[in-house]
XYZ file of C-alpha atoms in Angstrom:
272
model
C 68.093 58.930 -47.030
C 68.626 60.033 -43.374
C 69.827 57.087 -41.080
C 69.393 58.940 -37.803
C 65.954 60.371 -38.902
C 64.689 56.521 -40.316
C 66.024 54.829 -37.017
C 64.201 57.249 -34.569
C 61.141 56.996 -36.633
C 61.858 52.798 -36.026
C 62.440 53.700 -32.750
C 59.361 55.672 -31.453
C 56.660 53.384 -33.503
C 58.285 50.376 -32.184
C 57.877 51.950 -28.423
C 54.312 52.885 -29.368
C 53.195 49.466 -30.022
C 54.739 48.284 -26.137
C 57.269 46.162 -27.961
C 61.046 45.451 -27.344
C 63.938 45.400 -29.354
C 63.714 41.682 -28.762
C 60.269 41.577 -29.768
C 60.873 43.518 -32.577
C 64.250 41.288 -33.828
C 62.219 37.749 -33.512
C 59.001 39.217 -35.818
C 61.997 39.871 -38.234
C 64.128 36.790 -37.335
C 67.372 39.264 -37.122
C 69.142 39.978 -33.900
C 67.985 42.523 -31.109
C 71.698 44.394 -32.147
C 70.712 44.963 -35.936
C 67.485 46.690 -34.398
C 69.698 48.870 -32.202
C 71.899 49.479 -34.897
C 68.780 50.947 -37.159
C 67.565 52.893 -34.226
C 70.723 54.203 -33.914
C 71.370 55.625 -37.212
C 74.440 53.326 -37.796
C 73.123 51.162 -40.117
C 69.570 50.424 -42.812
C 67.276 47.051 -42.229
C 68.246 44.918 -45.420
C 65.583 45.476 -48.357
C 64.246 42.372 -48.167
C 63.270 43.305 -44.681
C 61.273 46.670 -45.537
C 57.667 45.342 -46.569
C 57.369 43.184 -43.308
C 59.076 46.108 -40.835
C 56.479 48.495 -42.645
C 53.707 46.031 -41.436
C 54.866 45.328 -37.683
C 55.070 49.041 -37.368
C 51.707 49.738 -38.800
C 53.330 52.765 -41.745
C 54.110 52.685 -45.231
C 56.915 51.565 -46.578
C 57.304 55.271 -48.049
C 56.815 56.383 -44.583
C 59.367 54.406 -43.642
C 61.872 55.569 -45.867
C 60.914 58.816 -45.129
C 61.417 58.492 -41.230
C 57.924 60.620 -41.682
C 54.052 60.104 -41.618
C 53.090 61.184 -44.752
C 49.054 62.112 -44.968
C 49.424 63.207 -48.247
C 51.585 60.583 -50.185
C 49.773 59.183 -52.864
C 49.137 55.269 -53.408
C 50.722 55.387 -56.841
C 54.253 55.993 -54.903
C 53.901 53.781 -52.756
C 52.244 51.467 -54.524
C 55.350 51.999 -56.843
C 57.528 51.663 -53.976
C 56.824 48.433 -52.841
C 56.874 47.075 -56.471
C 60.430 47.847 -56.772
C 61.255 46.204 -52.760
C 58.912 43.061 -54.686
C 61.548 43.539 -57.608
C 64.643 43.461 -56.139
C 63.500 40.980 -53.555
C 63.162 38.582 -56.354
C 66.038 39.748 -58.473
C 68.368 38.727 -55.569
C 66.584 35.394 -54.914
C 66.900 34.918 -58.701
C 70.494 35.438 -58.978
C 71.263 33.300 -55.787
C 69.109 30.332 -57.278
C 70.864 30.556 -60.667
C 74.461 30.537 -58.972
C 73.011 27.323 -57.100
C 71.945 25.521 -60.095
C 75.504 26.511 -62.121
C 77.040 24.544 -58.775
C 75.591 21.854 -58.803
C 76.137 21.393 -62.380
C 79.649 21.775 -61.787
C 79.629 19.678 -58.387
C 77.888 17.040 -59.849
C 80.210 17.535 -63.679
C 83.448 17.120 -61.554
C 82.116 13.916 -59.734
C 80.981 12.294 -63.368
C 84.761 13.163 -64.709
C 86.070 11.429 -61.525
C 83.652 8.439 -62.020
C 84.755 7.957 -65.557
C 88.310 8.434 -65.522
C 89.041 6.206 -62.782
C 86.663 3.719 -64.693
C 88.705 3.928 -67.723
C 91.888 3.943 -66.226
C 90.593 0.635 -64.230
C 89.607 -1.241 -67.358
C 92.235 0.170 -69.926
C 94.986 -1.518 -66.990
C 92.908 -4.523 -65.672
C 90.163 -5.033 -68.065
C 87.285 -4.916 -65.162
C 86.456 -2.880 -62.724
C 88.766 -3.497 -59.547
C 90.468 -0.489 -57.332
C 88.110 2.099 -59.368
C 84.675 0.873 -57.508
C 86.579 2.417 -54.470
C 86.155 5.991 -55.507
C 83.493 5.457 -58.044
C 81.143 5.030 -54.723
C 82.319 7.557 -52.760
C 81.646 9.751 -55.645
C 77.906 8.684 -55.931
C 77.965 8.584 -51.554
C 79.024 12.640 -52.073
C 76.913 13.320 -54.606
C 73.803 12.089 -52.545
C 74.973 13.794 -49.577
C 75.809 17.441 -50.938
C 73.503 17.965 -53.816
C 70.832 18.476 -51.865
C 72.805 21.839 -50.383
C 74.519 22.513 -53.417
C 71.444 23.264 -55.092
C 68.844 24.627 -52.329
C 71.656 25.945 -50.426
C 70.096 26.216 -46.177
C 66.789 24.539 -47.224
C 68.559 21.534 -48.507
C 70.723 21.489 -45.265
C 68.252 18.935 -43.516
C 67.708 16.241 -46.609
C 71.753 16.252 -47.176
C 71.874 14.900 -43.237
C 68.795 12.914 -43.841
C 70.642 11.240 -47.010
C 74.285 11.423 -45.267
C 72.835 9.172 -42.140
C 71.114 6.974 -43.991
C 73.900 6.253 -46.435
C 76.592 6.010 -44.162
C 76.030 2.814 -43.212
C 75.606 0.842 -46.215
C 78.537 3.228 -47.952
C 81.236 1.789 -44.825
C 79.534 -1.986 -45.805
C 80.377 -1.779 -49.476
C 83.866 -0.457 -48.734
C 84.596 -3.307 -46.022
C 83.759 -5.399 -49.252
C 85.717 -3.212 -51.230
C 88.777 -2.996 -48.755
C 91.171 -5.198 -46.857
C 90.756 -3.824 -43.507
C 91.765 -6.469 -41.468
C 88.042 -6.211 -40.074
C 88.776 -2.596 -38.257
C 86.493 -0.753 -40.848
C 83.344 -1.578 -39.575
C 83.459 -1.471 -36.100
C 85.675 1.713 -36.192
C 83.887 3.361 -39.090
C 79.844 2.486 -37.639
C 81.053 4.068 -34.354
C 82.706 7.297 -35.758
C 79.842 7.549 -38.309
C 77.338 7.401 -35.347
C 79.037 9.612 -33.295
C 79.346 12.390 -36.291
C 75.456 11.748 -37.340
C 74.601 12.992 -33.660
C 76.789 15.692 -33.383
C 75.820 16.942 -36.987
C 72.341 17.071 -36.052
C 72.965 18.699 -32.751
C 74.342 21.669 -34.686
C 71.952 21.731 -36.956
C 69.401 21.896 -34.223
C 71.523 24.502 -32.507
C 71.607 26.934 -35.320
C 68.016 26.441 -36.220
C 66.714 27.258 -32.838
C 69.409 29.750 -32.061
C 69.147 30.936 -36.064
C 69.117 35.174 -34.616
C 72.837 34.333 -32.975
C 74.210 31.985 -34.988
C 77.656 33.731 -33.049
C 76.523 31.679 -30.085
C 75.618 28.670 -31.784
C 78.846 28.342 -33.329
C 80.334 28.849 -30.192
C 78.442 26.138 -28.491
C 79.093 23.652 -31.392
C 82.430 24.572 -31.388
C 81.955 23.486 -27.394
C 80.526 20.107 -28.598
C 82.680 19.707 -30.887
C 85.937 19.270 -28.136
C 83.807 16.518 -26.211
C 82.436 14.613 -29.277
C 86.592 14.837 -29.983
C 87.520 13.305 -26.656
C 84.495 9.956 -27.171
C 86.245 9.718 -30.328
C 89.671 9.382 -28.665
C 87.957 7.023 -26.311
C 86.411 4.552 -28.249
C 89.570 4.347 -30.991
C 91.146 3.472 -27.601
C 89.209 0.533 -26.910
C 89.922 -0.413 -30.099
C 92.894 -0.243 -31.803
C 94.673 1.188 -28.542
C 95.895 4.698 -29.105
C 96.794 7.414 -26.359
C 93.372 8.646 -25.332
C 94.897 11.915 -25.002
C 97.925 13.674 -26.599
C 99.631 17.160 -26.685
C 97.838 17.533 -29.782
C 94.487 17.148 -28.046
C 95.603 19.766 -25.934
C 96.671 22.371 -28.267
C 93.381 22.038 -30.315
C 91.533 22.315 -27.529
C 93.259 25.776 -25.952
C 92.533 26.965 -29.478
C 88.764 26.064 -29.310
C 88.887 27.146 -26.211
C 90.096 30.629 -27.280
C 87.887 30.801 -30.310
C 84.971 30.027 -28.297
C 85.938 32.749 -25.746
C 86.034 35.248 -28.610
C 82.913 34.671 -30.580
C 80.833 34.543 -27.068
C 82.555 38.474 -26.713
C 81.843 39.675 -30.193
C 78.525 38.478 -29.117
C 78.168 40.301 -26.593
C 79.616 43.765 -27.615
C 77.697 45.665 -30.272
C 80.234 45.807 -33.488
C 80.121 48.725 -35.762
């Protein structure tokens, strides 16, 4: 298979239907650098991504492969050929679902053997459950939480945040029950929980809409991330009275800082 020949082929049927790169990268929800990359010779689209590049570009996939028009190619090839892209397509979704279900099994397996051995332990020393209700919920809060990704992996990204902010509340209630706090849990843990719930849904948000440079949307959470530090700082302050801002602070923000600066320039230069 000829990289250069299959990426000029790309190349001039892509130009022939008046499209861009750009254009070309959001039909395929990939970036507008993988396209170059193909149309460069320095690298294949993904199998998965043949059948629908085939049909943007009006060709075969055979034609495709070939970096050719072929008038004579028979539909039993390609017929043939797009039954094994169909096969391997669902091979590879196969395998990933399996390895999904195996870890949630596991996941949710190491959560039971926490549940009962801190259970046992409990009533073998006390005869009722006391200290072992601590963990035992915020084994069943996890569970709730990061099943949902566990076993769909990105498509169960949105119900684990729908399940984490609606549990969070009534999780930091039966631990004030649970817990001597001197009354600080609540008002310190509602107002961090709040704070996280927005921020995690801001980078969710982020790398769904920004999903073709998920470089830059880790950059900009990682952005968000350094203020939704400092209203932390600031409303512990107005509680409990700590420094609002420490060398510490400092430090991990220069190295956000830096990181930051670095994924916005691998963004921005084409990577081999």
């Amino acid at each position: 298979m000829d990289n250069e020949k299959i990426g000029l082929f790309i190349s001039e049927l892509r130009k022939s239907r008046l499209m861009t790169q750009k254009d070309l990268a959001a039909k395929l929800n990939v970036t507008d650098k993988a396209v170059s990359k193909w149309e460069r010779g320095l690298s294949c689209p993904d199998i998965s991504l043949l059948a629908p590049l085939s049909d943007i570009l009006g060709v075969t996939t055979g034609e495709l492969l070939n970096g050719v028009r072929c008038d004579t190619q028979t539909a039993y090839v390609e017929e043939s050929i797009v039954n094994v892209l169909h096969y391997a397509d669902k091979a590879v979704k196969t395998n990933a679902a399996s390895i999904q279900n195996i870890s949630s099994i596991v996941f949710s397996g190491l959560l039971l053997v926490g549940i009962l051995t801190c259970a046992i332990v409990d009533l073998s020393i006390f005869g009722t459950l006391t200290w072992s209700l601590i963990p035992i919920t915020a084994c069943v809060f996890a569970w709730c939480s990061f099943i949902p990704t566990i076993k769909y992996g990105i498509r169960g990204t949105a119900i684990s945040l729908i399940m984490f902010s609606g549990l969070i509340v009534p999780f930091l209630f039966i631990l004030n029950i649970l817990v001597d706090s001197g009354g600080l849990l609540l008002p310190i843990g509602i107002r961090m929980s709040v704070i996280g719930i927005v921020y995690l849904w801001i980078v969710f948000g982020l790398f769904k809409l920004l999903r073709a440079r998920k470089l830059i949307a880790l950059a900009i959470s990682l952005l968000l991330g350094t203020f939704f530090s400092h209203l932390i700082n600031l409303v512990l302050s107005r509680i409990i009275y700590t420094t609002l801002f420490d060398v510490w602070d400092a430090m991990s923000f220069l190295i956000i800082a830096a990181v930051t600066i670095a994924l916005f320039f691998l963004e921005s230069v084409d990577i081999n």
